């Protein structure tokens, strides 16, 4: 049987994912010494890992070229979910928040507000839920710059320690939702390789519970 293929988000979530896979007894030496290889064998050959940017993890899983994926809830909330989300992996904990320049009341006044975000869909849904008509401008990175430059009244972004906001004179106006890493599964794989996927998810769940 060909290995189950799992797409892992490289960067922030990578280390914690490798540690979790090792805790369930899988040899991850190829992931630890990956060099420039893009598809890496994990464990005894029953699993194969691909390292990708978060939005691409979702693309690969949706298209079924990867059976499973590890990706942040932030990316899932932004991109939508035409796949199964089967496990909260407990790491990569942070949150979405609306942040504004210190001392500013975003919800005051009648003039139209502008918000910058790397997450326009999350932002739009948040303001729709508040029945607020807010203009949203998509920014690709360091979105904290937008209010500092006078482009936006606030930002919707990920907050982990709060250090980036603080160092740039911003503060949380409202927390929107919690975020953590999730295990996602292609919908066809969920049927065709149910037993293997359930066994892997079961081991991961147990390892997560034992650590808490
Ligand atoms: C995220 C986010 C903030 C920062 C928050 O950026 O966009 O800038 O982390 O973390 P903190 O609350 O601990 O300061 P990231 O480093 O992921 O880079 P990005 O700008 O490319 O999204």
PDB file of C-alpha atoms and ligand atoms in Angstrom:
ATOM      1  CA  UNK A   1       0.000   0.000   0.000  1.00  0.00           C
ATOM      2  CA  UNK A   2       1.357   3.451  -0.817  1.00  0.00           C
ATOM      3  CA  UNK A   3       2.147   5.662   2.193  1.00  0.00           C
ATOM      4  CA  UNK A   4      -0.394   8.099   3.571  1.00  0.00           C
ATOM      5  CA  UNK A   5       0.760  11.532   2.521  1.00  0.00           C
ATOM      6  CA  UNK A   6       0.577  14.395   4.995  1.00  0.00           C
ATOM      7  CA  UNK A   7       1.170  18.085   4.172  1.00  0.00           C
ATOM      8  CA  UNK A   8       2.794  19.983   7.028  1.00  0.00           C
ATOM      9  CA  UNK A   9       2.817  23.760   7.402  1.00  0.00           C
ATOM     10  CA  UNK A  10       6.420  24.855   7.380  1.00  0.00           C
ATOM     11  CA  UNK A  11       7.698  27.514   9.747  1.00  0.00           C
ATOM     12  CA  UNK A  12       5.884  28.231  13.007  1.00  0.00           C
ATOM     13  CA  UNK A  13       3.973  24.928  13.251  1.00  0.00           C
ATOM     14  CA  UNK A  14       6.733  22.719  11.878  1.00  0.00           C
ATOM     15  CA  UNK A  15       8.736  22.048  15.054  1.00  0.00           C
ATOM     16  CA  UNK A  16       5.692  21.220  17.188  1.00  0.00           C
ATOM     17  CA  UNK A  17       4.343  18.916  14.465  1.00  0.00           C
ATOM     18  CA  UNK A  18       7.622  16.982  14.233  1.00  0.00           C
ATOM     19  CA  UNK A  19       7.739  16.673  18.032  1.00  0.00           C
ATOM     20  CA  UNK A  20       4.190  15.313  18.099  1.00  0.00           C
ATOM     21  CA  UNK A  21       4.905  12.768  15.349  1.00  0.00           C
ATOM     22  CA  UNK A  22       7.976  11.634  17.304  1.00  0.00           C
ATOM     23  CA  UNK A  23       5.904  11.278  20.481  1.00  0.00           C
ATOM     24  CA  UNK A  24       3.761   8.671  18.730  1.00  0.00           C
ATOM     25  CA  UNK A  25       6.926   6.756  17.864  1.00  0.00           C
ATOM     26  CA  UNK A  26       7.496   7.852  14.261  1.00  0.00           C
ATOM     27  CA  UNK A  27      11.095   8.344  13.132  1.00  0.00           C
ATOM     28  CA  UNK A  28      11.282  11.941  11.865  1.00  0.00           C
ATOM     29  CA  UNK A  29      15.031  12.117  11.142  1.00  0.00           C
ATOM     30  CA  UNK A  30      14.318  12.924   7.482  1.00  0.00           C
ATOM     31  CA  UNK A  31      12.256  15.947   8.590  1.00  0.00           C
ATOM     32  CA  UNK A  32      14.934  17.062  11.015  1.00  0.00           C
ATOM     33  CA  UNK A  33      17.687  16.837   8.375  1.00  0.00           C
ATOM     34  CA  UNK A  34      15.578  17.663   5.375  1.00  0.00           C
ATOM     35  CA  UNK A  35      18.077  19.593   3.224  1.00  0.00           C
ATOM     36  CA  UNK A  36      16.283  20.570   0.020  1.00  0.00           C
ATOM     37  CA  UNK A  37      14.102  17.487  -0.408  1.00  0.00           C
ATOM     38  CA  UNK A  38      10.410  18.253  -0.631  1.00  0.00           C
ATOM     39  CA  UNK A  39       8.826  14.842  -0.023  1.00  0.00           C
ATOM     40  CA  UNK A  40      10.164  13.095   3.048  1.00  0.00           C
ATOM     41  CA  UNK A  41       9.568   9.581   4.377  1.00  0.00           C
ATOM     42  CA  UNK A  42       8.373   9.447   7.993  1.00  0.00           C
ATOM     43  CA  UNK A  43       8.397   6.446  10.333  1.00  0.00           C
ATOM     44  CA  UNK A  44       8.584   2.983   8.789  1.00  0.00           C
ATOM     45  CA  UNK A  45       7.411   4.159   5.373  1.00  0.00           C
ATOM     46  CA  UNK A  46       3.688   4.198   6.156  1.00  0.00           C
ATOM     47  CA  UNK A  47       3.701   8.005   6.134  1.00  0.00           C
ATOM     48  CA  UNK A  48       5.220  10.541   3.784  1.00  0.00           C
ATOM     49  CA  UNK A  49       5.477  14.256   4.607  1.00  0.00           C
ATOM     50  CA  UNK A  50       5.379  17.319   2.363  1.00  0.00           C
ATOM     51  CA  UNK A  51       6.364  20.732   3.740  1.00  0.00           C
ATOM     52  CA  UNK A  52       4.308  23.601   2.353  1.00  0.00           C
ATOM     53  CA  UNK A  53       3.027  27.100   3.045  1.00  0.00           C
ATOM     54  CA  UNK A  54      -0.235  27.078   5.015  1.00  0.00           C
ATOM     55  CA  UNK A  55      -2.622  27.970   2.136  1.00  0.00           C
ATOM     56  CA  UNK A  56      -0.932  25.327  -0.048  1.00  0.00           C
ATOM     57  CA  UNK A  57      -1.478  22.661   2.639  1.00  0.00           C
ATOM     58  CA  UNK A  58      -5.209  23.244   2.173  1.00  0.00           C
ATOM     59  CA  UNK A  59      -4.913  23.218  -1.638  1.00  0.00           C
ATOM     60  CA  UNK A  60      -3.044  19.882  -1.632  1.00  0.00           C
ATOM     61  CA  UNK A  61      -5.530  18.286   0.763  1.00  0.00           C
ATOM     62  CA  UNK A  62      -8.586  19.622  -1.097  1.00  0.00           C
ATOM     63  CA  UNK A  63      -7.273  18.250  -4.377  1.00  0.00           C
ATOM     64  CA  UNK A  64      -6.473  14.907  -2.788  1.00  0.00           C
ATOM     65  CA  UNK A  65      -2.755  14.851  -3.647  1.00  0.00           C
ATOM     66  CA  UNK A  66      -2.196  14.790   0.121  1.00  0.00           C
ATOM     67  CA  UNK A  67      -4.471  12.673   2.321  1.00  0.00           C
ATOM     68  CA  UNK A  68      -3.887  14.732   5.442  1.00  0.00           C
ATOM     69  CA  UNK A  69      -2.630  18.131   6.491  1.00  0.00           C
ATOM     70  CA  UNK A  70      -1.536  20.099   9.542  1.00  0.00           C
ATOM     71  CA  UNK A  71      -2.598  23.732   9.274  1.00  0.00           C
ATOM     72  CA  UNK A  72      -3.673  26.624  11.489  1.00  0.00           C
ATOM     73  CA  UNK A  73      -7.342  27.360  12.090  1.00  0.00           C
ATOM     74  CA  UNK A  74      -6.577  30.895  10.842  1.00  0.00           C
ATOM     75  CA  UNK A  75      -5.908  29.609   7.322  1.00  0.00           C
ATOM     76  CA  UNK A  76      -8.934  27.295   7.482  1.00  0.00           C
ATOM     77  CA  UNK A  77     -11.188  30.188   8.529  1.00  0.00           C
ATOM     78  CA  UNK A  78      -9.860  32.356   5.710  1.00  0.00           C
ATOM     79  CA  UNK A  79      -9.845  29.758   2.917  1.00  0.00           C
ATOM     80  CA  UNK A  80     -12.935  27.750   3.802  1.00  0.00           C
ATOM     81  CA  UNK A  81     -13.080  24.033   4.396  1.00  0.00           C
ATOM     82  CA  UNK A  82     -13.919  21.572   1.652  1.00  0.00           C
ATOM     83  CA  UNK A  83     -12.304  18.800   3.715  1.00  0.00           C
ATOM     84  CA  UNK A  84     -12.714  17.212   7.144  1.00  0.00           C
ATOM     85  CA  UNK A  85     -11.163  18.853  10.178  1.00  0.00           C
ATOM     86  CA  UNK A  86     -10.734  15.960  12.591  1.00  0.00           C
ATOM     87  CA  UNK A  87      -8.426  16.999  15.422  1.00  0.00           C
ATOM     88  CA  UNK A  88      -7.352  20.064  17.382  1.00  0.00           C
ATOM     89  CA  UNK A  89      -3.614  19.469  17.801  1.00  0.00           C
ATOM     90  CA  UNK A  90      -3.367  21.884  20.718  1.00  0.00           C
ATOM     91  CA  UNK A  91      -0.266  23.765  19.589  1.00  0.00           C
ATOM     92  CA  UNK A  92       0.100  26.958  17.568  1.00  0.00           C
ATOM     93  CA  UNK A  93      -2.272  28.634  19.989  1.00  0.00           C
ATOM     94  CA  UNK A  94      -3.051  32.279  19.241  1.00  0.00           C
ATOM     95  CA  UNK A  95      -6.110  34.283  18.281  1.00  0.00           C
ATOM     96  CA  UNK A  96      -7.668  36.639  15.781  1.00  0.00           C
ATOM     97  CA  UNK A  97      -8.225  40.159  17.058  1.00  0.00           C
ATOM     98  CA  UNK A  98      -9.298  43.578  15.903  1.00  0.00           C
ATOM     99  CA  UNK A  99      -6.528  45.966  16.944  1.00  0.00           C
ATOM    100  CA  UNK A 100      -6.415  49.754  16.845  1.00  0.00           C
ATOM    101  CA  UNK A 101      -4.007  52.573  17.756  1.00  0.00           C
ATOM    102  CA  UNK A 102      -3.835  52.836  21.549  1.00  0.00           C
ATOM    103  CA  UNK A 103      -6.696  54.860  23.060  1.00  0.00           C
ATOM    104  CA  UNK A 104      -8.866  54.859  19.923  1.00  0.00           C
ATOM    105  CA  UNK A 105     -12.480  53.676  20.169  1.00  0.00           C
ATOM    106  CA  UNK A 106     -13.072  51.888  16.857  1.00  0.00           C
ATOM    107  CA  UNK A 107     -16.804  51.499  17.454  1.00  0.00           C
ATOM    108  CA  UNK A 108     -17.414  55.219  18.062  1.00  0.00           C
ATOM    109  CA  UNK A 109     -18.482  57.778  15.466  1.00  0.00           C
ATOM    110  CA  UNK A 110     -20.449  57.552  12.243  1.00  0.00           C
ATOM    111  CA  UNK A 111     -17.792  57.918   9.574  1.00  0.00           C
ATOM    112  CA  UNK A 112     -16.905  54.807   7.544  1.00  0.00           C
ATOM    113  CA  UNK A 113     -14.042  52.775   8.929  1.00  0.00           C
ATOM    114  CA  UNK A 114     -11.239  51.022   7.079  1.00  0.00           C
ATOM    115  CA  UNK A 115      -9.488  47.887   8.282  1.00  0.00           C
ATOM    116  CA  UNK A 116      -6.350  46.268   6.859  1.00  0.00           C
ATOM    117  CA  UNK A 117      -5.845  42.517   7.053  1.00  0.00           C
ATOM    118  CA  UNK A 118      -4.128  39.517   5.576  1.00  0.00           C
ATOM    119  CA  UNK A 119      -7.465  37.805   6.298  1.00  0.00           C
ATOM    120  CA  UNK A 120     -10.193  39.684   4.352  1.00  0.00           C
ATOM    121  CA  UNK A 121     -12.775  36.880   4.626  1.00  0.00           C
ATOM    122  CA  UNK A 122     -12.379  36.557   8.394  1.00  0.00           C
ATOM    123  CA  UNK A 123     -12.579  40.360   8.671  1.00  0.00           C
ATOM    124  CA  UNK A 124     -15.661  40.620   6.453  1.00  0.00           C
ATOM    125  CA  UNK A 125     -17.522  37.936   8.424  1.00  0.00           C
ATOM    126  CA  UNK A 126     -16.618  39.574  11.734  1.00  0.00           C
ATOM    127  CA  UNK A 127     -17.960  42.978  10.702  1.00  0.00           C
ATOM    128  CA  UNK A 128     -21.035  41.448   9.043  1.00  0.00           C
ATOM    129  CA  UNK A 129     -21.818  39.718  12.343  1.00  0.00           C
ATOM    130  CA  UNK A 130     -21.667  43.192  13.919  1.00  0.00           C
ATOM    131  CA  UNK A 131     -23.798  44.630  11.096  1.00  0.00           C
ATOM    132  CA  UNK A 132     -21.006  47.112  10.456  1.00  0.00           C
ATOM    133  CA  UNK A 133     -20.138  48.332   6.983  1.00  0.00           C
ATOM    134  CA  UNK A 134     -16.335  48.430   7.078  1.00  0.00           C
ATOM    135  CA  UNK A 135     -13.988  48.799   4.103  1.00  0.00           C
ATOM    136  CA  UNK A 136     -11.384  46.039   4.089  1.00  0.00           C
ATOM    137  CA  UNK A 137      -7.980  46.367   2.434  1.00  0.00           C
ATOM    138  CA  UNK A 138      -5.900  43.233   1.868  1.00  0.00           C
ATOM    139  CA  UNK A 139      -2.290  43.489   3.034  1.00  0.00           C
ATOM    140  CA  UNK A 140       0.157  40.612   2.618  1.00  0.00           C
ATOM    141  CA  UNK A 141       2.403  41.038   5.659  1.00  0.00           C
ATOM    142  CA  UNK A 142       3.306  43.281   8.620  1.00  0.00           C
ATOM    143  CA  UNK A 143      -0.249  44.562   8.567  1.00  0.00           C
ATOM    144  CA  UNK A 144       0.510  46.626  11.704  1.00  0.00           C
ATOM    145  CA  UNK A 145       2.031  49.163   9.310  1.00  0.00           C
ATOM    146  CA  UNK A 146      -1.341  50.110   7.772  1.00  0.00           C
ATOM    147  CA  UNK A 147      -2.716  52.150  10.721  1.00  0.00           C
ATOM    148  CA  UNK A 148       0.742  53.602  11.392  1.00  0.00           C
ATOM    149  CA  UNK A 149       0.863  54.883   7.803  1.00  0.00           C
ATOM    150  CA  UNK A 150      -2.703  56.213   7.986  1.00  0.00           C
ATOM    151  CA  UNK A 151      -4.123  53.668   5.521  1.00  0.00           C
ATOM    152  CA  UNK A 152      -6.514  52.050   7.999  1.00  0.00           C
ATOM    153  CA  UNK A 153      -8.301  52.709  11.306  1.00  0.00           C
ATOM    154  CA  UNK A 154      -7.456  49.237  12.552  1.00  0.00           C
ATOM    155  CA  UNK A 155      -6.289  45.753  11.649  1.00  0.00           C
ATOM    156  CA  UNK A 156      -7.632  42.229  11.930  1.00  0.00           C
ATOM    157  CA  UNK A 157      -4.661  40.005  12.588  1.00  0.00           C
ATOM    158  CA  UNK A 158      -3.185  37.145  14.536  1.00  0.00           C
ATOM    159  CA  UNK A 159      -2.097  37.965  18.066  1.00  0.00           C
ATOM    160  CA  UNK A 160       0.085  35.539  19.951  1.00  0.00           C
ATOM    161  CA  UNK A 161       2.085  37.276  22.708  1.00  0.00           C
ATOM    162  CA  UNK A 162       0.822  40.771  21.867  1.00  0.00           C
ATOM    163  CA  UNK A 163       4.415  42.029  21.552  1.00  0.00           C
ATOM    164  CA  UNK A 164       4.065  43.173  17.920  1.00  0.00           C
ATOM    165  CA  UNK A 165       0.976  45.251  18.753  1.00  0.00           C
ATOM    166  CA  UNK A 166       2.613  46.773  21.826  1.00  0.00           C
ATOM    167  CA  UNK A 167       5.827  47.707  20.060  1.00  0.00           C
ATOM    168  CA  UNK A 168       3.831  49.488  17.371  1.00  0.00           C
ATOM    169  CA  UNK A 169       1.494  51.451  19.638  1.00  0.00           C
ATOM    170  CA  UNK A 170      -1.557  49.277  18.943  1.00  0.00           C
ATOM    171  CA  UNK A 171      -3.932  47.473  21.302  1.00  0.00           C
ATOM    172  CA  UNK A 172      -6.682  44.881  21.065  1.00  0.00           C
ATOM    173  CA  UNK A 173     -10.144  46.391  20.590  1.00  0.00           C
ATOM    174  CA  UNK A 174     -11.823  42.976  20.489  1.00  0.00           C
ATOM    175  CA  UNK A 175     -10.758  39.341  20.370  1.00  0.00           C
ATOM    176  CA  UNK A 176     -12.463  37.567  17.466  1.00  0.00           C
ATOM    177  CA  UNK A 177     -11.636  33.881  17.935  1.00  0.00           C
ATOM    178  CA  UNK A 178      -9.122  31.360  19.208  1.00  0.00           C
ATOM    179  CA  UNK A 179      -6.749  29.633  16.818  1.00  0.00           C
ATOM    180  CA  UNK A 180      -4.675  26.439  17.018  1.00  0.00           C
ATOM    181  CA  UNK A 181      -3.243  23.869  14.627  1.00  0.00           C
ATOM    182  CA  UNK A 182      -5.693  21.315  13.196  1.00  0.00           C
ATOM    183  CA  UNK A 183      -5.420  17.945  11.484  1.00  0.00           C
ATOM    184  CA  UNK A 184      -7.373  18.004   8.217  1.00  0.00           C
ATOM    185  CA  UNK A 185      -8.291  15.122   5.893  1.00  0.00           C
ATOM    186  CA  UNK A 186      -9.241  14.912   2.231  1.00  0.00           C
ATOM    187  CA  UNK A 187     -12.859  13.757   1.986  1.00  0.00           C
ATOM    188  CA  UNK A 188     -12.165  10.836  -0.404  1.00  0.00           C
ATOM    189  CA  UNK A 189      -9.168   9.663   1.679  1.00  0.00           C
ATOM    190  CA  UNK A 190     -11.407   9.721   4.747  1.00  0.00           C
ATOM    191  CA  UNK A 191     -13.513   6.998   3.106  1.00  0.00           C
ATOM    192  CA  UNK A 192     -10.853   5.048   1.194  1.00  0.00           C
ATOM    193  CA  UNK A 193      -8.208   4.960   3.934  1.00  0.00           C
ATOM    194  CA  UNK A 194     -10.448   5.289   6.968  1.00  0.00           C
ATOM    195  CA  UNK A 195      -8.719   2.699   9.168  1.00  0.00           C
ATOM    196  CA  UNK A 196      -5.186   4.047   8.700  1.00  0.00           C
ATOM    197  CA  UNK A 197      -6.328   7.645   9.190  1.00  0.00           C
ATOM    198  CA  UNK A 198      -8.339   6.805  12.298  1.00  0.00           C
ATOM    199  CA  UNK A 199      -5.388   4.877  13.748  1.00  0.00           C
ATOM    200  CA  UNK A 200      -3.033   7.821  13.170  1.00  0.00           C
ATOM    201  CA  UNK A 201      -5.520  10.384  14.523  1.00  0.00           C
ATOM    202  CA  UNK A 202      -6.174   8.146  17.544  1.00  0.00           C
ATOM    203  CA  UNK A 203      -2.459   7.934  18.397  1.00  0.00           C
ATOM    204  CA  UNK A 204      -2.057  11.687  17.970  1.00  0.00           C
ATOM    205  CA  UNK A 205      -5.079  12.380  20.169  1.00  0.00           C
ATOM    206  CA  UNK A 206      -3.736  10.112  22.906  1.00  0.00           C
ATOM    207  CA  UNK A 207      -0.282  11.751  22.771  1.00  0.00           C
ATOM    208  CA  UNK A 208      -1.889  15.209  23.026  1.00  0.00           C
ATOM    209  CA  UNK A 209      -4.010  14.112  26.011  1.00  0.00           C
ATOM    210  CA  UNK A 210      -1.027  12.561  27.796  1.00  0.00           C
ATOM    211  CA  UNK A 211       0.966  15.773  27.531  1.00  0.00           C
ATOM    212  CA  UNK A 212      -1.700  18.031  29.041  1.00  0.00           C
TER     213      UNK A 212
HETATM  214  C1  LIG B   1       2.068  37.232  13.032  1.00  0.00           C
HETATM  215  C2  LIG B   1       1.030  38.331  13.077  1.00  0.00           C
HETATM  216  C3  LIG B   1       1.691  39.379  13.929  1.00  0.00           C
HETATM  217  C4  LIG B   1       2.538  38.565  14.875  1.00  0.00           C
HETATM  218  C5  LIG B   1       1.861  38.456  16.215  1.00  0.00           C
HETATM  219  O1  LIG B   1       2.961  37.496  12.019  1.00  0.00           O
HETATM  220  O2  LIG B   1       0.719  38.802  11.783  1.00  0.00           O
HETATM  221  O3  LIG B   1       2.454  40.248  13.153  1.00  0.00           O
HETATM  222  O4  LIG B   1       2.681  37.267  14.318  1.00  0.00           O
HETATM  223  O5  LIG B   1       2.654  37.798  17.170  1.00  0.00           O
HETATM  224  P1  LIG B   1       2.876  38.407  18.632  1.00  0.00           P
HETATM  225  O6  LIG B   1       1.527  38.740  19.197  1.00  0.00           O
HETATM  226  O7  LIG B   1       3.527  37.293  19.408  1.00  0.00           O
HETATM  227  O8  LIG B   1       3.756  39.609  18.512  1.00  0.00           O
HETATM  228  P2  LIG B   1       3.999  36.413  11.499  1.00  0.00           P
HETATM  229  O9  LIG B   1       5.246  36.454  12.310  1.00  0.00           O
HETATM  230  O10 LIG B   1       3.339  35.074  11.419  1.00  0.00           O
HETATM  231  O11 LIG B   1       4.380  36.947  10.069  1.00  0.00           O
HETATM  232  P3  LIG B   1       3.461  37.514   8.889  1.00  0.00           P
HETATM  233  O12 LIG B   1       3.489  39.009   9.042  1.00  0.00           O
HETATM  234  O13 LIG B   1       4.154  37.050   7.658  1.00  0.00           O
HETATM  235  O14 LIG B   1       2.073  36.955   9.034  1.00  0.00           O
END
